[in-house]
XYZ file of C-alpha atoms in Angstrom:
730
model
C 18.293 -49.537 -8.984
C 17.580 -49.151 -12.694
C 14.858 -51.151 -14.440
C 13.346 -51.063 -17.902
C 9.635 -50.242 -17.622
C 6.827 -50.104 -20.183
C 3.641 -48.091 -19.778
C 0.985 -50.393 -21.233
C -1.498 -47.575 -21.812
C 0.790 -45.434 -23.972
C 3.389 -47.972 -24.986
C 6.260 -45.796 -23.737
C 9.514 -47.438 -22.653
C 11.953 -45.926 -20.187
C 14.650 -46.879 -17.713
C 13.475 -45.880 -14.211
C 15.036 -45.680 -10.782
C 12.943 -48.025 -8.616
C 13.337 -49.694 -5.204
C 15.350 -52.895 -5.224
C 13.316 -56.037 -4.419
C 13.155 -57.579 -0.959
C 14.253 -61.141 -0.398
C 11.387 -63.527 0.357
C 11.207 -67.054 1.628
C 11.973 -69.582 -1.086
C 13.922 -67.234 -3.342
C 17.108 -65.309 -4.041
C 18.168 -61.738 -4.712
C 20.420 -61.599 -7.756
C 22.468 -58.680 -9.045
C 22.138 -58.927 -12.817
C 25.193 -58.830 -15.050
C 23.477 -59.650 -18.366
C 19.894 -60.097 -19.548
C 18.685 -61.284 -22.938
C 15.995 -59.509 -24.928
C 13.633 -62.074 -26.413
C 13.097 -59.967 -29.518
C 10.062 -61.771 -30.939
C 8.075 -61.955 -27.696
C 9.017 -58.507 -26.442
C 8.461 -56.825 -29.803
C 4.936 -58.262 -29.822
C 4.321 -56.947 -26.277
C 5.519 -53.456 -27.191
C 3.408 -53.394 -30.349
C 0.248 -54.296 -28.430
C 1.008 -51.605 -25.853
C 1.420 -49.009 -28.594
C -2.004 -49.716 -30.072
C -5.110 -47.654 -29.426
C -7.668 -48.714 -26.823
C -9.711 -50.292 -29.614
C -6.639 -52.133 -30.858
C -5.944 -53.485 -27.380
C -9.583 -54.598 -27.086
C -9.372 -56.441 -30.414
C -6.198 -58.146 -29.219
C -7.920 -59.360 -26.014
C -11.648 -59.886 -26.725
C -12.024 -61.813 -23.457
C -10.951 -58.739 -21.506
C -13.202 -56.514 -23.622
C -16.202 -58.651 -22.581
C -15.284 -58.215 -18.918
C -15.144 -54.455 -19.448
C -18.662 -54.448 -20.891
C -19.893 -56.408 -17.864
C -18.352 -53.790 -15.600
C -20.082 -50.994 -17.526
C -23.435 -52.581 -16.637
C -22.529 -52.650 -12.933
C -20.471 -49.522 -12.404
C -21.451 -47.253 -15.295
C -19.408 -46.027 -18.248
C -17.477 -43.275 -16.463
C -16.382 -45.419 -13.505
C -15.473 -48.337 -15.757
C -13.415 -46.060 -18.021
C -11.496 -44.843 -14.967
C -10.821 -48.413 -13.869
C -9.661 -49.485 -17.333
C -7.330 -46.514 -17.740
C -5.998 -47.082 -14.240
C -5.187 -50.702 -15.067
C -3.576 -49.742 -18.364
C -1.416 -47.192 -16.559
C 0.127 -49.993 -14.506
C 3.777 -50.449 -15.507
C 4.905 -53.660 -17.168
C 8.253 -55.344 -16.590
C 9.936 -56.669 -19.721
C 12.397 -59.526 -19.944
C 12.468 -63.039 -18.533
C 16.022 -64.345 -18.919
C 19.121 -63.089 -17.097
C 22.320 -64.050 -15.327
C 24.147 -62.527 -12.386
C 25.477 -62.933 -8.855
C 23.535 -63.972 -5.738
C 23.615 -61.176 -3.129
C 20.980 -62.487 -0.697
C 19.423 -65.899 0.036
C 15.916 -66.323 1.437
C 14.675 -68.815 3.994
C 13.969 -72.382 2.836
C 16.548 -72.154 0.054
C 19.266 -74.790 -0.088
C 22.085 -75.171 -2.566
C 22.773 -71.465 -3.087
C 24.982 -68.987 -1.256
C 25.926 -65.333 -1.569
C 28.471 -64.918 -4.361
C 27.200 -67.775 -6.565
C 26.986 -67.060 -10.284
C 23.496 -68.007 -11.467
C 21.117 -67.890 -14.424
C 17.463 -66.967 -13.884
C 14.201 -67.247 -15.790
C 10.610 -66.145 -15.437
C 8.367 -63.252 -16.455
C 8.214 -60.637 -13.672
C 11.215 -62.270 -12.042
C 14.221 -62.321 -14.396
C 13.401 -58.873 -15.748
C 15.623 -56.259 -17.354
C 16.686 -54.807 -13.994
C 19.895 -54.313 -12.036
C 18.596 -56.456 -9.169
C 15.924 -59.175 -9.319
C 14.146 -61.534 -6.937
C 13.834 -65.056 -8.327
C 12.186 -68.157 -6.763
C 14.626 -71.012 -6.288
C 13.047 -73.277 -8.930
C 13.671 -70.594 -11.567
C 17.330 -70.203 -10.709
C 20.333 -72.448 -11.521
C 24.066 -72.229 -10.851
C 26.395 -71.535 -13.757
C 28.683 -74.402 -14.710
C 32.401 -73.640 -14.683
C 33.411 -71.833 -17.868
C 29.973 -70.424 -18.789
C 29.991 -66.623 -18.761
C 27.135 -64.261 -17.950
C 26.462 -63.386 -21.587
C 25.869 -66.974 -22.655
C 24.034 -67.798 -19.411
C 21.525 -64.997 -20.071
C 20.107 -67.204 -22.858
C 18.904 -69.725 -20.269
C 15.134 -69.151 -20.585
C 15.049 -69.261 -24.381
C 17.396 -72.217 -24.320
C 15.067 -74.113 -21.989
C 12.082 -73.263 -24.219
C 13.903 -74.584 -27.272
C 15.003 -77.681 -25.386
C 11.464 -78.443 -24.191
C 10.150 -78.131 -27.747
C 12.721 -80.666 -28.883
C 11.822 -83.013 -26.021
C 8.212 -82.900 -27.226
C 9.419 -83.805 -30.732
C 11.356 -86.834 -29.391
C 13.914 -86.791 -32.231
C 16.005 -89.894 -32.831
C 19.575 -89.961 -34.024
C 19.601 -89.563 -37.822
C 16.043 -88.229 -38.142
C 15.190 -85.212 -40.275
C 13.471 -82.298 -38.553
C 12.066 -79.096 -40.026
C 12.306 -75.882 -37.996
C 9.803 -73.286 -39.166
C 10.811 -69.801 -38.035
C 14.487 -68.923 -37.596
C 14.387 -66.135 -35.067
C 16.447 -66.494 -31.909
C 14.317 -69.397 -30.624
C 14.524 -71.120 -34.010
C 18.310 -70.697 -34.161
C 18.693 -72.271 -30.721
C 16.412 -75.134 -31.796
C 18.534 -75.693 -34.897
C 21.760 -75.888 -32.894
C 20.245 -78.233 -30.299
C 18.881 -80.583 -32.990
C 22.230 -80.680 -34.750
C 23.886 -81.519 -31.422
C 21.384 -84.383 -31.162
C 22.551 -85.857 -34.474
C 19.579 -84.787 -36.594
C 19.436 -83.441 -40.114
C 17.796 -80.035 -39.909
C 15.879 -78.023 -42.500
C 15.273 -74.427 -41.423
C 12.698 -72.151 -43.054
C 12.286 -68.380 -42.792
C 11.575 -65.503 -45.201
C 14.537 -63.476 -43.853
C 17.803 -64.104 -45.821
C 19.906 -62.967 -42.839
C 18.355 -65.587 -40.556
C 18.695 -68.241 -43.252
C 22.413 -67.520 -43.485
C 22.801 -67.768 -39.687
C 21.135 -71.198 -39.756
C 23.384 -72.345 -42.630
C 26.458 -71.328 -40.660
C 25.245 -73.551 -37.825
C 24.983 -76.519 -40.218
C 21.300 -76.548 -41.212
C 19.833 -76.677 -44.692
C 18.116 -73.279 -44.828
C 15.409 -72.460 -47.358
C 12.714 -69.893 -48.028
C 9.149 -70.926 -47.034
C 8.171 -71.598 -50.664
C 11.123 -73.998 -51.014
C 10.408 -75.988 -47.844
C 8.276 -78.771 -49.334
C 10.733 -79.434 -52.143
C 13.688 -79.523 -49.743
C 11.865 -81.873 -47.352
C 10.871 -84.235 -50.167
C 14.404 -84.318 -51.533
C 16.084 -84.984 -48.192
C 13.587 -87.629 -47.108
C 13.408 -89.395 -50.461
C 9.763 -88.449 -50.811
C 8.686 -89.624 -47.348
C 8.554 -86.277 -45.512
C 10.377 -85.112 -42.398
C 10.052 -87.025 -39.156
C 9.055 -83.949 -37.179
C 8.280 -80.278 -37.703
C 8.930 -77.786 -34.907
C 7.154 -74.443 -35.261
C 9.152 -71.635 -33.632
C 7.558 -68.883 -35.714
C 4.960 -66.371 -34.533
C 1.980 -65.745 -36.817
C -1.651 -64.611 -36.691
C -2.711 -67.160 -39.310
C -2.269 -70.934 -39.527
C 0.293 -70.795 -42.345
C 3.097 -72.286 -40.207
C 0.822 -75.147 -39.060
C -0.163 -75.908 -42.661
C 3.466 -75.859 -43.752
C 4.494 -78.117 -40.865
C 1.825 -80.679 -41.745
C 2.599 -80.520 -45.467
C 6.250 -81.518 -45.027
C 5.643 -84.169 -42.363
C 5.750 -87.867 -43.150
C 2.902 -90.206 -42.304
C 2.630 -90.595 -38.538
C 5.149 -87.802 -38.066
C 5.065 -85.175 -35.317
C 4.211 -81.489 -35.400
C 5.257 -79.498 -32.330
C 3.970 -75.981 -31.734
C 6.372 -73.834 -29.719
C 5.689 -70.373 -31.146
C 2.495 -68.304 -30.910
C 0.582 -69.284 -34.057
C -3.057 -69.725 -34.991
C -4.378 -73.167 -34.109
C -7.086 -73.262 -36.798
C -5.968 -76.696 -37.950
C -6.469 -78.072 -41.455
C -8.064 -81.460 -40.861
C -7.106 -83.265 -44.065
C -3.286 -83.481 -43.778
C -3.437 -84.349 -40.083
C -6.114 -86.956 -40.741
C -4.654 -88.552 -43.879
C -1.134 -88.732 -42.439
C -2.255 -89.472 -38.879
C 0.085 -86.737 -37.688
C 0.711 -86.388 -33.969
C 0.180 -82.748 -32.935
C 1.868 -81.651 -29.723
C 2.221 -78.357 -27.895
C 5.219 -77.335 -25.861
C 4.654 -75.327 -22.684
C 7.472 -72.825 -22.450
C 10.416 -74.035 -20.312
C 8.776 -77.357 -19.474
C 6.887 -79.048 -16.609
C 6.403 -76.643 -13.738
C 5.670 -73.648 -15.954
C 2.479 -71.834 -14.889
C 2.292 -74.036 -11.775
C 2.305 -71.648 -8.798
C 3.159 -74.428 -6.356
C 6.280 -75.300 -8.360
C 7.397 -71.806 -9.331
C 6.428 -69.714 -6.318
C 6.474 -72.246 -3.491
C 9.452 -74.227 -4.715
C 7.813 -77.665 -4.573
C 9.707 -79.799 -7.092
C 8.305 -82.693 -9.119
C 9.714 -86.162 -8.319
C 12.791 -86.791 -10.470
C 11.779 -90.370 -11.238
C 8.372 -89.319 -12.604
C 9.107 -85.929 -14.186
C 12.639 -86.178 -15.494
C 12.736 -82.788 -17.206
C 11.216 -79.918 -15.260
C 11.797 -76.315 -16.310
C 14.684 -75.990 -13.861
C 16.290 -79.232 -15.033
C 15.894 -78.034 -18.633
C 17.705 -74.833 -17.680
C 20.539 -76.860 -16.144
C 20.757 -79.146 -19.185
C 20.923 -76.201 -21.570
C 23.765 -74.571 -19.647
C 25.615 -77.897 -19.545
C 25.414 -78.081 -23.342
C 26.836 -74.550 -23.461
C 29.661 -75.650 -21.162
C 30.465 -78.573 -23.475
C 30.586 -76.187 -26.477
C 27.732 -77.932 -28.286
C 26.174 -74.496 -28.808
C 27.699 -71.305 -30.198
C 25.817 -68.460 -28.539
C 28.457 -65.810 -29.163
C 27.657 -65.930 -32.881
C 23.968 -65.431 -32.144
C 24.664 -62.330 -30.031
C 24.590 -59.520 -32.581
C 24.217 -56.521 -30.231
C 25.002 -55.467 -26.660
C 23.708 -52.364 -24.870
C 24.247 -51.063 -21.324
C 21.033 -50.914 -19.285
C 21.113 -47.095 -19.503
C 20.631 -47.435 -23.282
C 18.022 -50.200 -23.172
C 15.506 -48.077 -25.081
C 17.979 -47.891 -27.998
C 17.849 -51.679 -28.186
C 14.076 -51.584 -28.562
C 14.301 -48.863 -31.185
C 16.494 -51.259 -33.180
C 13.963 -54.072 -32.699
C 10.880 -52.017 -33.530
C 12.321 -50.095 -36.487
C 14.578 -52.934 -37.762
C 17.261 -50.471 -38.832
C 19.748 -53.347 -39.221
C 19.749 -57.146 -38.922
C 19.767 -58.550 -35.385
C 19.232 -61.748 -33.400
C 20.501 -61.956 -29.845
C 20.473 -58.599 -28.037
C 22.047 -58.576 -24.571
C 21.749 -55.841 -21.945
C 24.777 -55.345 -19.674
C 24.722 -54.216 -16.044
C 27.470 -52.793 -13.838
C 28.654 -54.726 -10.802
C 26.632 -53.635 -7.751
C 28.673 -51.699 -5.181
C 27.788 -51.813 -1.464
C 26.226 -54.427 0.767
C 22.553 -53.403 0.687
C 20.723 -52.162 -2.411
C 18.519 -49.083 -1.972
C 14.907 -49.982 -1.209
C 13.681 -46.407 -0.858
C 13.587 -43.966 -3.775
C 13.094 -40.299 -2.883
C 10.886 -38.536 -5.421
C 9.869 -35.052 -4.215
C 9.542 -32.909 -1.059
C 6.762 -33.804 1.374
C 3.823 -31.487 2.101
C 4.427 -31.847 5.837
C 1.699 -29.363 6.841
C -1.006 -32.039 6.316
C -2.464 -33.374 9.560
C -2.896 -36.880 8.155
C 0.305 -38.130 6.544
C -0.486 -41.536 5.109
C 1.756 -44.395 4.070
C 0.180 -46.989 1.784
C 1.504 -50.535 2.142
C 0.295 -52.679 -0.740
C -1.210 -51.096 -3.849
C -2.809 -53.906 -5.827
C -5.823 -53.445 -8.066
C -8.335 -53.248 -5.222
C -6.428 -50.531 -3.384
C -5.737 -48.592 -6.579
C -9.269 -48.893 -7.936
C -11.456 -48.682 -4.833
C -9.559 -46.890 -2.069
C -6.925 -44.508 -3.418
C -9.399 -42.545 -5.610
C -11.285 -41.605 -2.428
C -8.088 -40.429 -0.703
C -6.652 -38.250 -3.454
C -7.249 -34.561 -2.892
C -8.969 -35.058 0.459
C -8.412 -31.938 2.622
C -5.894 -32.419 5.403
C -4.659 -35.739 3.995
C -1.318 -36.323 2.279
C -0.254 -39.638 0.770
C 3.400 -39.419 1.739
C 4.754 -42.823 0.704
C 3.919 -45.919 -1.345
C 5.173 -49.404 -0.606
C 4.452 -52.435 -2.803
C 6.190 -55.732 -3.446
C 7.000 -54.568 -6.970
C 9.478 -51.722 -7.268
C 8.058 -50.569 -10.594
C 4.539 -50.686 -9.181
C 5.545 -48.592 -6.157
C 7.253 -46.003 -8.375
C 4.329 -45.745 -10.806
C 1.665 -45.248 -8.122
C 3.883 -42.891 -6.114
C 4.471 -40.724 -9.188
C 0.765 -40.633 -9.944
C -0.068 -39.578 -6.380
C 2.857 -37.149 -6.098
C 4.133 -39.028 -3.046
C 7.419 -38.052 -1.447
C 8.990 -41.487 -1.875
C 8.365 -45.116 -2.755
C 9.689 -48.368 -1.349
C 9.099 -52.096 -1.228
C 10.183 -52.355 2.416
C 7.197 -51.673 4.670
C 9.544 -51.204 7.639
C 10.667 -47.970 5.965
C 7.067 -46.705 6.186
C 6.769 -47.683 9.847
C 10.127 -46.067 10.689
C 9.099 -42.757 9.081
C 8.194 -40.391 11.941
C 6.451 -38.029 9.524
C 3.860 -40.729 8.749
C 1.093 -40.969 11.347
C -1.294 -43.371 9.569
C -0.967 -46.402 7.321
C -3.277 -48.185 4.908
C -2.480 -51.901 4.643
C -3.654 -53.633 1.470
C -1.203 -56.508 1.113
C -1.943 -60.237 0.830
C -3.945 -61.569 3.740
C -1.223 -63.536 5.504
C 0.775 -60.355 6.156
C -2.050 -58.303 7.718
C -1.687 -59.402 11.340
C 2.055 -58.790 11.666
C 1.824 -55.442 9.883
C -1.089 -54.252 12.034
C 0.737 -55.130 15.258
C 3.958 -53.465 14.101
C 2.160 -50.376 12.799
C 0.273 -49.886 16.079
C 3.515 -50.439 17.965
C 5.144 -47.744 15.819
C 2.444 -45.277 16.835
C 0.491 -45.258 13.559
C -3.262 -45.175 13.022
C -4.211 -48.215 10.905
C -6.689 -48.934 8.146
C -6.320 -52.570 7.078
C -8.192 -54.245 4.265
C -10.184 -57.310 5.197
C -9.549 -59.807 6.584
C -7.941 -58.554 9.766
C -6.047 -61.844 10.194
C -6.208 -65.574 9.434
C -6.323 -67.340 12.811
C -7.189 -66.832 16.462
C -3.574 -66.556 17.642
C -3.053 -63.640 15.265
C -6.334 -62.093 16.420
C -5.315 -62.367 20.087
C -2.032 -60.637 19.275
C -3.809 -57.809 17.453
C -6.289 -57.369 20.297
C -3.459 -57.102 22.811
C -1.617 -54.554 20.653
C -4.753 -52.511 20.057
C -5.704 -52.315 23.737
C -2.329 -50.680 24.402
C -2.534 -48.442 21.324
C -6.118 -47.305 21.895
C -5.182 -45.717 25.225
C -2.771 -43.522 23.248
C -5.567 -42.427 20.949
C -4.635 -44.640 17.989
C -7.410 -45.776 15.639
C -7.859 -49.151 13.928
C -10.363 -49.724 11.138
C -10.934 -52.817 8.977
C -12.131 -52.509 5.384
C -15.647 -53.879 5.889
C -16.956 -51.382 3.370
C -20.496 -52.668 2.833
C -21.746 -51.493 6.228
C -20.868 -47.923 5.141
C -22.839 -48.108 1.891
C -25.860 -45.772 1.522
C -27.921 -48.928 0.940
C -26.889 -50.325 4.331
C -27.648 -46.989 5.989
C -31.157 -47.034 4.504
C -31.827 -50.505 5.903
C -30.494 -49.675 9.373
C -32.742 -46.638 9.487
C -35.675 -48.723 8.228
C -35.355 -51.165 11.149
C -34.602 -48.485 13.729
C -36.745 -48.821 16.830
C -37.738 -52.438 16.232
C -38.393 -54.569 19.319
C -38.041 -58.047 17.807
C -35.066 -59.934 16.323
C -34.322 -60.035 12.595
C -34.171 -62.932 10.183
C -31.502 -62.236 7.548
C -30.378 -64.012 4.387
C -27.301 -63.009 2.402
C -26.844 -64.796 -0.941
C -23.494 -64.373 -2.700
C -23.067 -65.609 -6.270
C -19.313 -65.380 -5.841
C -18.060 -67.024 -9.033
C -15.331 -69.616 -9.268
C -11.698 -68.980 -8.392
C -9.134 -71.606 -9.299
C -8.080 -73.753 -6.302
C -4.454 -72.812 -7.026
C -5.164 -69.081 -6.581
C -3.467 -67.525 -3.552
C -6.824 -66.586 -2.004
C -7.705 -70.303 -1.777
C -4.407 -71.056 -0.044
C -5.210 -71.387 3.671
C -1.778 -70.081 4.699
C -1.774 -67.062 2.361
C -5.353 -66.044 1.571
C -7.170 -67.924 4.313
C -9.816 -69.285 1.951
C -12.810 -67.396 0.614
C -14.881 -67.308 3.798
C -12.141 -65.707 5.879
C -10.964 -63.699 2.872
C -14.322 -62.382 1.650
C -17.148 -63.917 3.673
C -16.262 -61.583 6.547
C -17.798 -58.716 4.517
C -21.215 -60.327 4.576
C -21.124 -61.375 8.216
C -20.185 -57.809 9.118
C -23.102 -56.353 7.160
C -25.580 -58.629 8.939
C -24.035 -57.717 12.267
C -24.248 -53.993 11.493
C -27.897 -54.255 10.381
C -29.071 -56.010 13.544
C -26.695 -53.926 15.689
C -25.603 -56.911 17.717
C -22.480 -59.138 17.687
C -22.325 -62.718 16.395
C -22.647 -65.252 19.205
C -22.671 -68.650 17.422
C -21.806 -70.016 14.010
C -22.354 -73.319 12.258
C -21.057 -74.018 8.766
C -21.143 -76.658 6.077
C -19.308 -76.755 2.755
C -20.109 -78.886 -0.276
C -16.744 -78.255 -1.895
C -14.626 -79.066 1.134
C -16.135 -82.500 1.695
C -15.855 -83.299 -2.024
C -12.300 -82.097 -2.606
C -10.792 -81.145 0.741
C -9.438 -78.049 -0.991
C -11.969 -75.231 -1.278
C -14.885 -73.985 0.795
C -16.491 -71.712 -1.766
C -19.726 -73.706 -1.964
C -20.915 -73.231 1.583
C -23.547 -72.047 4.040
C -23.072 -70.363 7.416
C -25.837 -70.160 10.039
C -25.309 -67.273 12.473
C -26.923 -66.216 15.720
C -26.576 -62.729 17.185
C -26.727 -61.473 20.764
C -30.150 -59.817 20.317
C -31.724 -63.080 19.105
C -31.441 -62.255 15.402
C -30.395 -65.017 13.023
C -28.668 -64.882 9.662
C -27.766 -67.255 6.862
C -24.858 -66.652 4.507
C -25.132 -68.630 1.274
C -21.764 -68.447 -0.476
C -21.923 -70.072 -3.917
C -19.036 -70.253 -6.388
C -20.603 -72.627 -8.912
C -23.376 -70.373 -10.211
C -23.723 -68.510 -13.482
C -22.131 -65.058 -13.589
C -25.174 -63.686 -15.400
C -26.890 -63.517 -12.006
C -26.025 -60.467 -9.886
C -23.406 -61.205 -7.248
C -25.088 -60.133 -3.997
C -28.610 -60.087 -2.565
C -29.407 -59.333 1.066
C -32.839 -59.721 2.684
C -33.948 -58.878 6.222
C -37.285 -59.415 8.005
C -38.531 -58.340 11.421
C -40.855 -56.065 13.380
C -43.453 -56.101 10.616
C -40.884 -54.768 8.159
C -38.757 -56.217 5.377
C -35.879 -54.965 3.235
C -33.873 -56.133 0.222
C -30.521 -54.958 -1.190
C -29.961 -56.077 -4.769
C -26.236 -55.938 -5.653
C -25.873 -52.511 -4.044
C -27.639 -50.762 -6.897
C -31.175 -50.880 -5.507
C -32.807 -51.236 -2.104
C -36.468 -51.993 -1.442
C -38.020 -51.206 1.932
C -41.387 -52.682 2.973
C -43.586 -51.569 5.871
C -47.300 -51.003 6.417
C -48.057 -52.763 3.144
C -46.072 -50.183 1.199
C -42.887 -50.422 -0.807
C -40.237 -47.721 -0.937
C -37.401 -47.999 -3.451
C -33.914 -46.497 -3.268
C -31.635 -46.720 -6.299
C -28.163 -45.505 -7.198
C -26.764 -44.938 -10.685
C -24.009 -47.466 -10.083
C -22.927 -49.902 -7.428
C -22.392 -48.141 -4.108
C -20.567 -50.547 -1.810
C -19.354 -47.965 0.697
C -15.743 -47.412 -0.390
C -16.075 -43.625 -0.471
C -17.830 -43.570 2.888
C -15.326 -45.820 4.667
C -12.352 -43.757 3.471
C -14.137 -40.545 4.456
C -14.915 -41.954 7.917
C -11.354 -43.158 8.529
C -9.812 -39.827 7.525
C -12.398 -37.848 9.481
C -11.666 -39.902 12.607
C -8.012 -38.835 12.403
C -8.875 -35.171 11.921
C -11.685 -34.941 14.495
C -11.584 -36.816 17.805
C -15.392 -36.782 18.075
C -15.734 -39.039 14.986
C -16.008 -42.666 16.065
C -15.223 -45.889 14.254
C -16.886 -49.308 14.575
C -15.898 -50.852 17.907
C -13.113 -53.391 18.003
C -15.367 -56.007 19.636
C -17.514 -55.976 16.470
C -14.451 -56.498 14.277
C -13.307 -59.242 16.618
C -16.684 -61.004 16.536
C -16.820 -61.074 12.733
C -13.240 -62.324 12.491
C -13.729 -65.057 15.089
C -16.963 -66.159 13.406
C -15.258 -66.648 10.032
C -12.307 -68.469 11.586
C -14.735 -70.739 13.448
C -16.680 -71.352 10.224
C -13.493 -72.604 8.592
C -13.075 -75.051 11.448
C -16.717 -76.039 11.182
C -16.323 -77.086 7.549
C -14.163 -79.930 8.860
C -15.889 -80.812 12.144
C -19.520 -79.918 11.380
C -19.855 -78.512 14.907
C -21.560 -75.332 16.122
C -19.137 -72.869 17.753
C -19.840 -70.118 20.298
C -18.223 -66.774 19.469
C -16.931 -64.824 22.425
C -15.282 -61.410 22.429
C -13.312 -60.301 25.434
C -11.587 -57.187 24.160
C -12.960 -53.923 25.559
C -11.635 -50.836 23.793
C -13.023 -47.413 22.857
C -15.635 -47.314 20.084
C -19.356 -47.413 19.375
C -21.654 -50.018 17.943
C -22.195 -49.980 14.197
C -25.916 -49.700 14.940
C -25.233 -46.078 15.849
C -23.847 -45.307 12.397
C -26.305 -43.551 10.117
């Protein structure tokens, strides 16, 4: 399918052939017929993308600070690579479209194949021939509303929510500051509500469009006089700011024309450096409007489809979308007059040339799409011939930031290894990474990777809840597997993986989990330091993890598994590899869980190992980020060792201290990728045994249970498969 894509690093726009999206639970696949370009928002996005690196940094100082923090940890060269890699990620433009439902996901009621619908949402209702949209961002078209008008649904809902925040009464006077497309929609909606409307904008063309709708339209310097005249010196009842500005001029103007105890509503992106005096003297009520309305930026509402109770939240973003389209149906709005240009999707870049260069006046710009032929859209895009002579032909399933930043760089150019295919949930993401790696094809259907007989190994880096099923299927398809941690989220999944791996291992298949820290040169130094000891170890691993919002997918028990299963497994595995013995018992306690019942990222785990060693994992999310993230200490046999954030290691024995330092953080990513690839090229290269992986996974799952019960759990492993103990790795 065709999709408009922007390269954020260079600012280039192009229409690409990318894999069509897969249907997911709680959403719909829609074949677009029209999409609306939100000229103001999208022009701003393109302009930022076209700026230099310094210009981008000035636009996002918060991100620039994060970059400087990374320089301290990873060094300038590595950080520069990461930043450029992130900037190379493609960006989808557009967030308002209309089309026909061609597939319905599980847990979706009220829609069927063939329904005409309107869709909203950044990264959902994009400028693309086919889109996936969650059900709460999709509404049916009323009878008589065509695709062109319906494509205005997102902007219409934004305008409607701004008006709801203003609470206009019949006969009131309202000023609309900024008469772009959003301002024009606001004008028409206010007029339909029985208000007198004063519109202000420096553009004569936009003023004329507002006059034709029935507003009193004036230049910014005439606004105060017009407001005073219409209100008999009292001021307008409300001012709605739909302009976009770097300064606080629109806010000042809105306050200046408002009556005492009036309302100022900020809808557009303007500076919020408020002048105190007019707001104080007039006791003006300042309100902000959040996009389409309640539900916006709420992952539970938008992604999981959990609606707000109608009686308590009358106007959600979806209900605003429905209300807007109903007003279109009743002819209270004239959207045809606002549509000044239409372009086919093949000529989408011409539309942006018009917007950026302003070669002629414009307002509503609609992109048109052909009707989709065939039952199933293409989810594989062939790019170039495969280099089939490589002994390791790898398919990558999931290419988020971690995979792109930490794993792929150590696979590129490795002798005997070809990255044959890329699969990600985002079609534009799959195409961009596949092009960069010169892969043969890209897809967003991982079954296509597993069905490819030319692929003999897969790297799985998707969200945690998908790992278990993908590992089992990949092993069943005869593929070697590298899967990012965690291996799975519960014991039933682990039992299924163990059963699949026992069968696969007898055929020579390899399975490795991304517990990278054990492969770090710092970990190797410590294992060698304690080699030959005859007494157990006492180990302490302190993790200053930093806070993650409870609504983040990692905190979701069904998707991310929580932070102990999702990340804590790293630290348990390192302790297990250092003592060379599997976990046998675990007890856990969490401050956060007992306080909120939501998160477990303020917790402690006490671990015992088969050789008598003990370890404590202190996982703290409420600390200050100025403190280094990780510190590991081990004591035993008259020796001691410390790893400080994987940049320095101190080894103590015989009263002497030996220091080992690296120029940047060395967490073992290079080494784990090298080991996995080597194990596929040389049968004598061994990987960590499955019983070690199983022990770590069961320990973290048991710790999750322990946060609730407070009990101590024995950890048993029953799976016997080929492999060696991590203690043998040097």
